[in-house]
Amino acid sequence: MFSPTQHIAAAVIACSTLLAPHAAFAQVHIETGGLVFDSFYSPRSEYLVSDMNGAATFSLVNAVDRMSYPNMTNYHQDYGSIFQLTAREGYRVTGYSVSGGFYGTHYVGQSPNGSGEPGSASSGAAAWAYASDTPGGASFAYGSHSVSNLNGHSDFRIDSGALDKTGSFYFSFDGYAAGSASPATWYKPGQWWPSRAYSAAEVGLKNPLLLTVYTQAVPEPHTYAMTLAGLALLAGVVRRRKRTVQKNG
């Protein structure tokens, strides 16, 4: 699980990406049926995967570039991002989900007979997603997923729960991947150089993240008025029929 210090550091990264100059990076603007998606700091451009039935899915491609095993014995990779989500006029955002998965390889090298210097391996990764009404403001719809010493795959989906957001708000995704490993070493009889059995502590995101945002049309005020008028008319018809039945009964 990530520490409060890591969380604060990632929040700073996310806010700085929003405010920093972006001459070397793309600013992505995507419009869907009920939503507008904007990113501020994208080495690779995010893109729309699908938009149907009030669900728009975006591929967040940059996290996997940063949170991947960098082929080093010791590493700590941080990532922070922030996106503006704006419900189009006549729509509201009712929720979102972000899905992805970690991969990992973890094993500790050992000498054949347990002699010499033992090997070691340790790895950990975490991802957390949340929303806020202003960049760096109070967060809501918070969720997280973490792994340690992963050997295989660990998929995750972080859901916001029910939302009712018109206009704009901000979605953030932060995370890290870290590990360290050292080999077991020993000397064979008559051999002056050490033999080694290497350890592995690999961990990272295995694919781009998928962000799905759910929207719903908001009835206009005159629609409510027409609905209430129709219900009142229907109630009047029912009352008249009841009176007619009672009179003729």
XYZ file of N, CA and C in Angstrom:
747
model
N 0.860 -1.197 0.000
C 0.000 0.000 0.000
C 0.887 1.235 0.000
N 0.503 2.248 -0.747
C 1.289 3.460 -0.835
C 1.224 4.221 0.467
N 2.252 5.034 0.719
C 2.306 5.830 1.930
C 1.692 7.198 1.687
N 1.307 7.923 2.764
C 0.809 9.291 2.578
C 1.807 10.183 1.857
N 3.093 9.969 2.109
C 4.113 10.781 1.432
C 4.082 10.560 -0.068
N 3.959 9.285 -0.473
C 3.877 8.982 -1.897
C 2.626 9.586 -2.514
N 1.523 9.528 -1.781
C 0.267 10.093 -2.280
C 0.402 11.596 -2.490
N 0.985 12.292 -1.526
C 1.173 13.741 -1.647
C 2.103 14.058 -2.813
N 3.184 13.293 -2.931
C 4.129 13.534 -4.025
C 3.455 13.368 -5.377
N 2.632 12.334 -5.506
C 1.941 12.110 -6.772
C 0.932 13.207 -7.052
N 0.278 13.720 -5.996
C -0.668 14.825 -6.178
C 0.056 16.068 -6.677
N 1.264 16.300 -6.151
C 2.061 17.441 -6.617
C 2.419 17.275 -8.079
N 2.802 16.045 -8.461
C 3.120 15.773 -9.864
C 1.920 16.071 -10.742
N 0.728 15.610 -10.303
C -0.481 15.806 -11.098
C -0.806 17.271 -11.271
N -0.676 18.047 -10.196
C -0.985 19.481 -10.284
C 0.035 20.201 -11.150
N 1.304 19.816 -11.033
C 2.334 20.499 -11.820
C 2.154 20.228 -13.301
N 1.670 19.043 -13.668
C 1.428 18.760 -15.076
C 0.343 19.656 -15.642
N -0.615 20.031 -14.796
C -1.686 20.907 -15.252
C -1.190 22.322 -15.473
N -0.254 22.786 -14.639
C 0.150 24.183 -14.646
C 1.427 24.445 -15.435
N 2.218 23.406 -15.719
C 3.513 23.598 -16.374
C 3.345 23.876 -17.865
N 4.383 24.456 -18.513
C 4.343 24.639 -19.965
C 4.275 23.289 -20.677
N 3.610 23.242 -21.829
C 3.388 21.969 -22.505
C 3.896 21.989 -23.947
N 4.952 22.747 -24.203
C 5.394 22.912 -25.579
C 5.760 21.577 -26.217
N 6.323 20.659 -25.429
C 6.795 19.397 -25.994
C 5.770 18.281 -25.868
N 4.589 18.587 -25.378
C 3.610 17.545 -25.125
C 2.265 17.930 -25.726
N 1.491 16.901 -26.048
C 0.188 17.133 -26.664
C -0.852 17.533 -25.629
N -1.763 18.392 -26.051
C -2.960 18.679 -25.279
C -4.119 18.040 -26.033
N -4.719 17.034 -25.430
C -5.703 16.213 -26.126
C -7.111 16.694 -25.789
N -7.935 16.851 -26.812
C -9.325 17.270 -26.656
C -10.199 16.281 -27.424
N -11.080 15.576 -26.708
C -11.931 14.569 -27.320
C -13.379 14.858 -26.931
N -14.265 14.896 -27.913
C -15.690 15.110 -27.657
C -16.464 13.837 -27.951
N -17.330 13.454 -27.010
C -18.201 12.301 -27.196
C -19.651 12.783 -27.147
N -20.590 11.835 -27.196
C -21.992 12.216 -27.206
C -22.420 13.007 -25.991
N -21.924 12.632 -24.807
C -22.352 13.315 -23.590
C -21.236 13.934 -22.783
N -20.005 13.933 -23.329
C -18.845 14.290 -22.502
C -17.758 14.934 -23.347
N -16.965 15.798 -22.695
C -15.739 16.328 -23.301
C -14.565 15.925 -22.409
N -13.533 15.359 -23.016
C -12.335 14.866 -22.322
C -11.153 15.738 -22.719
N -10.427 16.258 -21.731
C -9.235 17.067 -21.992
C -8.079 16.567 -21.147
N -6.924 16.373 -21.781
C -5.689 16.102 -21.045
C -4.743 17.266 -21.287
N -3.822 17.476 -20.333
C -2.982 18.664 -20.366
C -1.513 18.349 -20.614
N -1.107 17.089 -20.458
C 0.318 16.775 -20.424
C 0.493 15.347 -20.920
N 0.562 15.167 -22.243
C 0.533 13.821 -22.805
C 1.688 13.593 -23.768
N 2.736 12.904 -23.332
C 3.787 12.513 -24.282
C 3.217 11.689 -25.432
N 2.282 10.785 -25.122
C 1.518 10.085 -26.146
C 0.046 10.448 -25.968
N -0.639 10.688 -27.044
C -2.012 11.170 -26.972
C -2.979 10.073 -26.541
N -3.806 10.380 -25.553
C -4.898 9.496 -25.195
C -5.897 9.444 -26.361
N -6.690 8.386 -26.418
C -7.643 8.303 -27.530
C -8.927 7.604 -27.090
N -9.986 7.848 -27.859
C -11.307 7.290 -27.580
C -11.386 5.867 -28.125
N -11.749 4.924 -27.270
C -11.878 3.527 -27.669
C -13.287 3.239 -28.155
N -14.290 3.704 -27.409
C -15.687 3.478 -27.794
C -16.565 4.520 -27.129
N -17.740 4.750 -27.724
C -18.711 5.697 -27.183
C -20.098 5.210 -27.580
N -20.762 4.538 -26.649
C -22.077 3.991 -26.947
C -22.864 3.765 -25.665
N -24.181 3.974 -25.756
C -25.103 3.725 -24.651
C -24.701 4.460 -23.376
N -24.256 5.700 -23.522
C -23.919 6.506 -22.355
C -22.633 6.120 -21.670
N -21.757 5.368 -22.336
C -20.466 4.973 -21.760
C -19.358 5.283 -22.766
N -18.464 6.199 -22.405
C -17.330 6.555 -23.257
C -16.052 6.021 -22.629
N -15.281 5.227 -23.385
C -14.056 4.612 -22.876
C -12.847 5.220 -23.566
N -11.868 5.638 -22.748
C -10.645 6.263 -23.244
C -9.438 5.396 -22.870
N -8.457 5.337 -23.749
C -7.197 4.651 -23.470
C -6.199 5.666 -22.934
N -5.750 5.450 -21.690
C -4.754 6.329 -21.052
C -3.394 5.651 -21.215
N -2.699 6.008 -22.281
C -1.540 5.234 -22.723
C -0.251 5.569 -21.988
N -0.183 6.718 -21.303
C 1.098 7.157 -20.751
C 1.503 6.468 -19.457
N 0.513 6.015 -18.675
C 0.844 5.386 -17.399
C 1.693 4.134 -17.594
N 1.378 3.342 -18.618
C 2.114 2.098 -18.826
C 3.560 2.384 -19.234
N 3.796 3.520 -19.895
C 5.170 3.875 -20.263
C 6.014 4.156 -19.026
N 5.407 4.805 -18.045
C 6.144 5.210 -16.853
C 6.189 4.112 -15.794
N 5.094 3.400 -15.610
C 5.016 2.393 -14.547
C 5.295 1.005 -15.111
N 6.452 0.843 -15.686
C 6.863 -0.444 -16.240
C 8.234 -0.815 -15.705
N 8.517 -2.097 -15.691
C 9.818 -2.569 -15.217
C 10.916 -2.013 -16.114
N 11.839 -1.224 -15.556
C 12.861 -0.561 -16.388
C 14.139 -1.369 -16.577
N 14.108 -2.673 -16.256
C 15.278 -3.534 -16.465
C 16.484 -3.059 -15.658
N 16.203 -2.666 -14.401
C 17.266 -2.273 -13.485
C 17.153 -3.101 -12.210
N 18.271 -3.259 -11.523
C 18.258 -4.026 -10.272
C 17.490 -3.287 -9.189
N 17.636 -1.976 -9.148
C 16.918 -1.161 -8.167
C 16.213 -0.017 -8.905
N 14.942 0.178 -8.618
C 14.186 1.201 -9.343
C 12.984 1.648 -8.516
N 12.527 2.846 -8.799
C 11.286 3.384 -8.232
C 10.708 4.339 -9.265
N 9.624 3.934 -9.896
C 9.009 4.695 -10.971
C 7.701 5.317 -10.474
N 7.586 6.645 -10.531
C 6.360 7.350 -10.131
C 5.607 7.838 -11.364
N 4.282 7.957 -11.217
C 3.469 8.496 -12.297
C 2.308 9.279 -11.704
N 1.986 10.422 -12.298
C 0.831 11.207 -11.883
C 0.181 11.856 -13.090
N -1.146 11.857 -13.141
C -1.854 12.442 -14.277
C -3.141 13.093 -13.801
N -3.637 14.050 -14.587
C -4.905 14.692 -14.276
C -5.612 15.027 -15.583
N -6.917 14.800 -15.619
C -7.720 15.016 -16.810
C -8.979 15.798 -16.432
N -9.427 16.648 -17.330
C -10.667 17.385 -17.104
C -11.797 16.677 -17.851
N -12.857 16.380 -17.113
C -14.045 15.756 -17.687
C -15.191 16.751 -17.590
N -15.839 17.024 -18.705
C -16.907 18.027 -18.745
C -18.155 17.418 -19.352
N -19.222 17.362 -18.569
C -20.500 16.896 -19.101
C -21.031 17.916 -20.096
N -21.441 17.467 -21.259
C -22.001 18.373 -22.253
C -23.344 18.915 -21.773
N -23.754 20.022 -22.359
C -25.024 20.623 -21.970
C -26.157 19.618 -22.174
N -26.973 19.478 -21.142
C -28.064 18.516 -21.205
C -27.700 17.135 -20.710
N -26.455 16.968 -20.182
C -26.002 15.668 -19.668
C -25.377 15.838 -18.288
N -25.244 14.741 -17.588
C -24.531 14.701 -16.324
C -23.689 13.437 -16.279
N -22.584 13.482 -15.544
C -21.741 12.302 -15.332
C -22.270 11.547 -14.115
N -22.571 10.279 -14.302
C -23.135 9.467 -13.219
C -22.112 8.528 -12.579
N -20.897 8.479 -13.131
C -19.854 7.638 -12.540
C -18.739 7.371 -13.527
N -17.684 6.743 -13.038
C -16.589 6.331 -13.915
C -15.924 5.090 -13.331
N -15.166 4.404 -14.148
C -14.330 3.296 -13.685
C -13.021 3.337 -14.459
N -11.950 2.951 -13.795
C -10.652 2.860 -14.457
C -10.121 1.453 -14.209
N -9.688 0.794 -15.271
C -9.242 -0.592 -15.160
C -7.859 -0.759 -15.767
N -7.138 -1.714 -15.234
C -5.788 -2.014 -15.702
C -5.303 -3.281 -15.027
N -4.012 -3.495 -15.057
C -3.454 -4.689 -14.434
C -1.950 -4.596 -14.283
N -1.437 -5.186 -13.217
C -0.005 -5.291 -12.993
C 0.484 -6.677 -13.403
N 1.715 -6.747 -13.869
C 2.400 -8.017 -14.059
C 3.611 -8.015 -13.129
N 4.099 -9.193 -12.785
C 5.276 -9.250 -11.936
C 5.998 -10.577 -12.044
N 7.288 -10.534 -11.840
C 8.121 -11.733 -11.722
C 8.930 -11.600 -10.450
N 8.809 -12.594 -9.581
C 9.483 -12.498 -8.282
C 10.099 -13.849 -7.924
N 11.401 -13.877 -7.789
C 12.051 -15.060 -7.231
C 13.408 -14.661 -6.650
N 13.847 -15.466 -5.701
C 15.100 -15.204 -4.987
C 16.118 -16.268 -5.378
N 17.266 -15.812 -5.897
C 18.319 -16.750 -6.254
C 18.920 -17.433 -5.033
N 19.302 -18.705 -5.177
C 19.874 -19.476 -4.079
C 21.069 -20.280 -4.570
N 22.050 -20.434 -3.713
C 23.187 -21.280 -4.053
C 22.765 -22.739 -3.943
N 23.469 -23.639 -4.618
C 23.054 -25.047 -4.615
C 22.994 -25.675 -3.228
N 23.881 -25.289 -2.330
C 23.912 -25.915 -1.002
C 23.636 -24.920 0.131
N 23.171 -23.703 -0.238
C 22.848 -22.719 0.791
C 24.042 -21.967 1.327
N 25.206 -22.144 0.738
C 26.408 -21.461 1.225
C 26.510 -20.077 0.594
N 27.483 -19.304 1.051
C 27.753 -18.003 0.469
C 26.735 -16.942 0.885
N 26.619 -15.900 0.080
C 25.724 -14.775 0.362
C 24.355 -15.047 -0.247
N 23.287 -15.024 0.564
C 21.957 -15.313 0.011
C 21.473 -14.185 -0.893
N 20.603 -14.510 -1.814
C 19.998 -13.507 -2.677
C 18.796 -12.849 -2.003
N 18.270 -11.815 -2.647
C 17.092 -11.133 -2.126
C 16.289 -10.546 -3.274
N 14.989 -10.340 -3.048
C 14.125 -9.717 -4.043
C 12.921 -9.126 -3.340
N 12.559 -7.925 -3.735
C 11.390 -7.258 -3.147
C 10.811 -6.289 -4.166
N 9.495 -6.306 -4.324
C 8.864 -5.389 -5.266
C 7.496 -4.976 -4.743
N 7.011 -3.850 -5.224
C 5.693 -3.374 -4.846
C 5.200 -2.364 -5.867
N 3.899 -2.288 -6.020
C 3.295 -1.316 -6.930
C 1.923 -0.952 -6.408
N 1.483 0.251 -6.724
C 0.164 0.694 -6.293
C -0.401 1.662 -7.313
N -1.718 1.690 -7.388
C -2.426 2.628 -8.250
C -3.604 3.174 -7.475
N -3.865 4.466 -7.610
C -5.049 5.023 -6.972
C -5.668 6.080 -7.869
N -6.990 6.144 -7.848
C -7.741 7.064 -8.684
C -8.719 7.842 -7.825
N -8.949 9.093 -8.194
C -9.873 9.932 -7.424
C -10.280 11.115 -8.289
N -11.265 11.856 -7.833
C -11.755 13.026 -8.550
C -11.718 14.232 -7.628
N -11.781 15.421 -8.212
C -11.831 16.656 -7.434
C -12.525 17.722 -8.274
N -13.100 18.703 -7.595
C -13.782 19.784 -8.310
C -12.819 20.823 -8.847
N -11.637 20.933 -8.247
C -10.589 21.829 -8.719
C -9.268 21.079 -8.666
N -8.298 21.423 -9.519
C -6.984 20.758 -9.462
C -6.353 20.914 -8.087
N -5.981 19.809 -7.479
C -5.375 19.858 -6.158
C -6.365 20.070 -5.039
N -7.672 20.097 -5.343
C -8.682 20.313 -4.314
C -9.037 19.041 -3.579
N -10.030 19.142 -2.695
C -10.464 17.984 -1.920
C -10.928 16.876 -2.861
N -10.490 15.651 -2.586
C -10.791 14.534 -3.470
C -12.044 13.802 -3.037
N -12.683 13.150 -4.001
C -13.818 12.275 -3.735
C -13.739 11.106 -4.711
N -14.617 10.141 -4.563
C -14.628 8.944 -5.416
C -13.259 8.270 -5.436
N -12.680 8.082 -4.259
C -11.317 7.579 -4.121
C -11.300 6.045 -4.119
N -10.327 5.458 -4.801
C -10.139 4.015 -4.783
C -8.697 3.670 -5.095
N -8.247 2.466 -4.707
C -6.844 2.106 -4.909
C -6.686 0.598 -5.070
N -5.503 0.214 -5.533
C -5.138 -1.198 -5.676
C -3.628 -1.289 -5.507
N -3.159 -2.267 -4.732
C -1.717 -2.407 -4.512
C -1.329 -3.883 -4.523
N -0.060 -4.135 -4.844
C 0.495 -5.494 -4.864
C 1.892 -5.453 -4.280
N 2.350 -6.600 -3.790
C 3.737 -6.723 -3.325
C 4.264 -8.092 -3.710
N 5.505 -8.115 -4.154
C 6.179 -9.367 -4.554
C 5.298 -10.197 -5.484
N 4.748 -9.535 -6.492
C 3.820 -10.181 -7.420
C 4.564 -11.149 -8.328
N 4.012 -12.332 -8.475
C 4.543 -13.332 -9.398
C 3.385 -13.806 -10.269
N 3.152 -13.080 -11.362
C 2.002 -13.364 -12.208
C 1.307 -12.067 -12.582
N -0.031 -12.070 -12.508
C -0.815 -10.907 -12.910
C -1.812 -10.551 -11.818
N -2.142 -9.266 -11.740
C -3.139 -8.790 -10.785
C -3.930 -7.666 -11.446
N -5.127 -7.997 -11.938
C -5.960 -7.004 -12.604
C -6.767 -6.219 -11.578
N -7.143 -5.002 -11.930
C -7.918 -4.187 -11.010
C -8.923 -3.332 -11.778
N -9.956 -2.937 -11.052
C -10.946 -1.974 -11.549
C -11.330 -1.090 -10.375
N -11.165 0.214 -10.541
C -11.498 1.175 -9.496
C -12.734 1.945 -9.942
N -13.809 1.829 -9.173
C -15.082 2.465 -9.503
C -15.313 3.690 -8.631
N -15.897 4.708 -9.213
C -16.189 5.935 -8.476
C -17.403 5.802 -7.577
N -18.299 4.850 -7.881
C -19.597 4.857 -7.232
C -20.487 5.885 -7.918
N -21.684 6.072 -7.406
C -22.647 6.965 -8.039
C -22.199 8.422 -7.936
N -22.238 9.130 -9.062
C -21.933 10.554 -9.122
C -23.105 11.293 -9.768
N -23.150 12.574 -9.537
C -24.142 13.433 -10.189
C -23.455 14.763 -10.480
N -22.631 14.776 -11.553
C -21.790 15.931 -11.850
C -22.195 16.534 -13.193
N -22.630 17.781 -13.156
C -22.813 18.555 -14.370
C -21.639 19.530 -14.485
N -21.395 20.017 -15.685
C -20.235 20.885 -15.870
C -18.941 20.096 -15.782
N -17.870 20.720 -15.256
C -16.538 20.130 -15.270
C -16.088 19.666 -13.888
N -15.280 18.602 -13.882
C -14.517 18.203 -12.709
C -13.260 17.504 -13.204
N -12.387 17.109 -12.275
C -11.082 16.571 -12.641
C -10.919 15.140 -12.138
N -10.381 14.302 -13.010
C -10.068 12.909 -12.670
C -8.554 12.750 -12.622
N -8.044 12.114 -11.566
C -6.608 11.894 -11.403
C -6.298 10.422 -11.237
N -5.185 10.009 -11.823
C -4.654 8.660 -11.611
C -3.191 8.800 -11.249
N -2.794 8.188 -10.133
C -1.413 8.227 -9.670
C -0.951 6.800 -9.361
N 0.357 6.600 -9.338
C 0.850 5.283 -8.980
C 2.361 5.217 -8.958
N 2.850 4.054 -8.582
C 4.292 3.826 -8.592
C 4.565 2.337 -8.773
N 5.765 2.014 -9.214
C 6.262 0.646 -9.294
C 7.705 0.668 -8.823
N 8.055 -0.217 -7.891
C 9.395 -0.188 -7.301
C 9.872 -1.604 -7.011
N 11.168 -1.783 -7.061
C 11.718 -3.092 -6.750
C 13.217 -3.056 -6.565
N 13.733 -4.108 -5.949
C 15.180 -4.274 -5.793
C 15.492 -5.759 -5.717
N 16.647 -6.135 -6.213
C 17.040 -7.541 -6.211
C 18.558 -7.658 -6.160
N 19.023 -8.709 -5.534
C 20.458 -9.006 -5.513
C 20.635 -10.513 -5.645
N 21.713 -10.969 -6.293
C 21.899 -12.397 -6.515
C 22.500 -13.100 -5.301
N 22.275 -14.386 -5.251
C 23.033 -15.215 -4.311
C 24.430 -15.439 -4.904
N 25.444 -15.378 -4.070
C 26.815 -15.572 -4.548
C 27.527 -16.617 -3.689
N 28.378 -17.397 -4.293
C 29.158 -18.385 -3.573
C 30.396 -18.750 -4.406
N 31.348 -19.380 -3.789
C 32.580 -19.780 -4.458
C 32.652 -21.302 -4.537
N 32.925 -21.783 -5.706
C 33.144 -23.204 -5.886
C 34.587 -23.546 -5.503
N 34.845 -24.772 -5.065
C 36.212 -25.149 -4.700
C 37.189 -24.920 -5.861
N 38.262 -24.225 -5.564
C 39.292 -23.962 -6.561
C 38.950 -22.846 -7.529
N 37.824 -22.159 -7.318
C 37.404 -21.082 -8.229
C 37.535 -19.749 -7.518
N 38.302 -18.810 -8.092
C 38.533 -17.541 -7.405
C 37.450 -16.499 -7.677
N 36.641 -16.700 -8.736
C 35.556 -15.761 -9.028
C 34.230 -16.326 -8.476
N 33.307 -15.454 -8.093
C 32.067 -15.950 -7.489
C 31.076 -16.481 -8.523
N 30.374 -17.507 -8.150
C 29.222 -17.965 -8.935
C 27.985 -17.209 -8.450
N 27.013 -17.025 -9.331
C 25.826 -16.236 -8.989
C 24.551 -16.948 -9.431
N 23.511 -16.767 -8.623
C 22.154 -17.173 -8.997
C 21.290 -15.919 -8.859
N 20.895 -15.394 -9.997
C 20.253 -14.083 -9.988
C 18.829 -14.143 -9.446
N 18.438 -13.045 -8.805
C 17.080 -12.862 -8.293
C 16.320 -11.936 -9.237
N 15.002 -11.886 -9.097
C 14.191 -11.014 -9.944
C 13.095 -10.363 -9.122
N 12.892 -9.077 -9.358
C 11.816 -8.332 -8.706
C 11.233 -7.368 -9.730
N 10.526 -7.920 -10.704
C 9.967 -7.116 -11.788
C 8.496 -6.828 -11.491
N 8.061 -5.588 -11.720
C 6.653 -5.249 -11.556
C 6.338 -4.004 -12.374
N 5.133 -3.939 -12.915
C 4.724 -2.765 -13.687
C 3.342 -2.950 -14.255
N 2.791 -1.890 -14.847
C 1.520 -1.996 -15.559
C 1.742 -2.809 -16.829
N 0.795 -3.683 -17.149
C 0.998 -4.532 -18.319
C 0.357 -3.970 -19.586
N -0.638 -3.081 -19.456
C -1.333 -2.509 -20.605
C -1.740 -1.071 -20.297
N -2.086 -0.284 -21.326
C -2.652 1.045 -21.054
C -3.907 0.943 -20.196
N -4.131 1.959 -19.387
C -5.344 2.015 -18.576
C -6.547 2.319 -19.464
N -7.710 1.850 -19.027
C -8.959 2.173 -19.699
C -9.854 2.928 -18.727
N -10.216 4.144 -19.094
C -11.118 4.969 -18.294
C -12.472 5.000 -18.980
N -13.506 4.540 -18.284
C -14.871 4.583 -18.811
C -15.683 5.567 -17.986
N -16.293 6.535 -18.662
C -17.099 7.565 -18.007
C -18.547 7.377 -18.440
N -19.451 7.356 -17.463
C -20.861 7.105 -17.726
C -21.635 8.422 -17.653
N -22.448 8.685 -18.674
C -23.248 9.901 -18.713
C -24.716 9.568 -18.912
N -25.546 10.538 -18.563
C -26.998 10.372 -18.679
C -27.608 11.714 -19.056
N -28.585 11.679 -19.955
C -29.258 12.910 -20.351
C -30.052 13.473 -19.181
N -30.034 14.799 -19.036
C -30.778 15.483 -17.983
C -32.033 16.084 -18.611
N -33.242 15.665 -18.184
C -34.467 16.238 -18.752
C -34.518 17.744 -18.532
N -34.948 18.480 -19.544
C -35.079 19.924 -19.425
C -36.309 20.275 -18.592
N -36.348 21.472 -17.991
C -37.460 21.840 -17.111
C -38.829 21.693 -17.752
N -38.957 22.049 -19.048
C -40.274 21.940 -19.674
C -40.702 20.481 -19.812
N -39.704 19.566 -19.858
C -40.044 18.145 -19.912
C -40.697 17.699 -18.614
N -40.128 18.157 -17.465
C -40.752 17.855 -16.177
C -42.174 18.398 -16.125
N -42.365 19.649 -16.616
C -43.692 20.264 -16.569
C -44.689 19.478 -17.400
N -44.261 19.037 -18.581
C -45.154 18.268 -19.438
C -45.479 16.920 -18.812
N -44.501 16.310 -18.157
C -44.738 15.026 -17.498
C -45.745 15.166 -16.365
N -45.576 16.208 -15.536
C -46.511 16.439 -14.430
C -47.908 16.740 -14.950
N -48.003 17.533 -16.035
C -49.314 17.830 -16.609
C -49.979 16.566 -17.132
N -49.176 15.700 -17.759
C -49.730 14.442 -18.263
C -50.229 13.544 -17.145
N -49.464 13.484 -16.048
C -49.895 12.673 -14.904
C -51.179 13.217 -14.290
N -51.274 14.544 -14.199
C -52.485 15.153 -13.647
C -53.694 14.858 -14.526
N -53.500 14.933 -15.857
C -54.592 14.632 -16.785
C -55.018 13.181 -16.664
N -54.028 12.270 -16.545
C -54.337 10.847 -16.405
C -55.100 10.582 -15.115
N -54.692 11.253 -14.028
C -55.388 11.077 -12.757
C -56.829 11.547 -12.857
N -57.057 12.660 -13.581
C -58.418 13.152 -13.756
C -59.295 12.173 -14.527
N -58.722 11.563 -15.565
C -59.458 10.577 -16.355
C -59.840 9.375 -15.496
N -58.909 8.905 -14.671
C -59.174 7.756 -13.802
C -60.302 8.075 -12.822
N -60.282 9.294 -12.248
C -61.334 9.680 -11.296
C -62.705 9.723 -11.968
N -62.754 10.254 -13.191
C -64.038 10.332 -13.892
C -64.574 8.948 -14.204
N -63.664 8.035 -14.587
C -64.118 6.670 -14.881
C -64.666 5.979 -13.636
N -63.991 6.229 -12.506
C -64.484 5.623 -11.267
C -65.874 6.132 -10.920
N -66.102 7.464 -11.107
C -67.412 8.029 -10.806
C -68.479 7.433 -11.722
N -68.112 7.254 -13.014
C -69.071 6.686 -13.959
C -69.423 5.257 -13.588
N -68.452 4.485 -13.188
C -68.698 3.093 -12.799
C -69.592 3.038 -11.560
N -69.288 3.902 -10.558
C -70.091 3.922 -9.336
C -71.522 4.362 -9.627
N -71.739 5.314 -10.549
C -73.067 5.829 -10.866
C -73.906 4.781 -11.572
N -73.237 4.017 -12.457
C -73.958 3.013 -13.225
C -74.042 1.666 -12.520
N -73.326 1.553 -11.394
C -73.280 0.269 -10.709
C -74.543 -0.049 -9.928
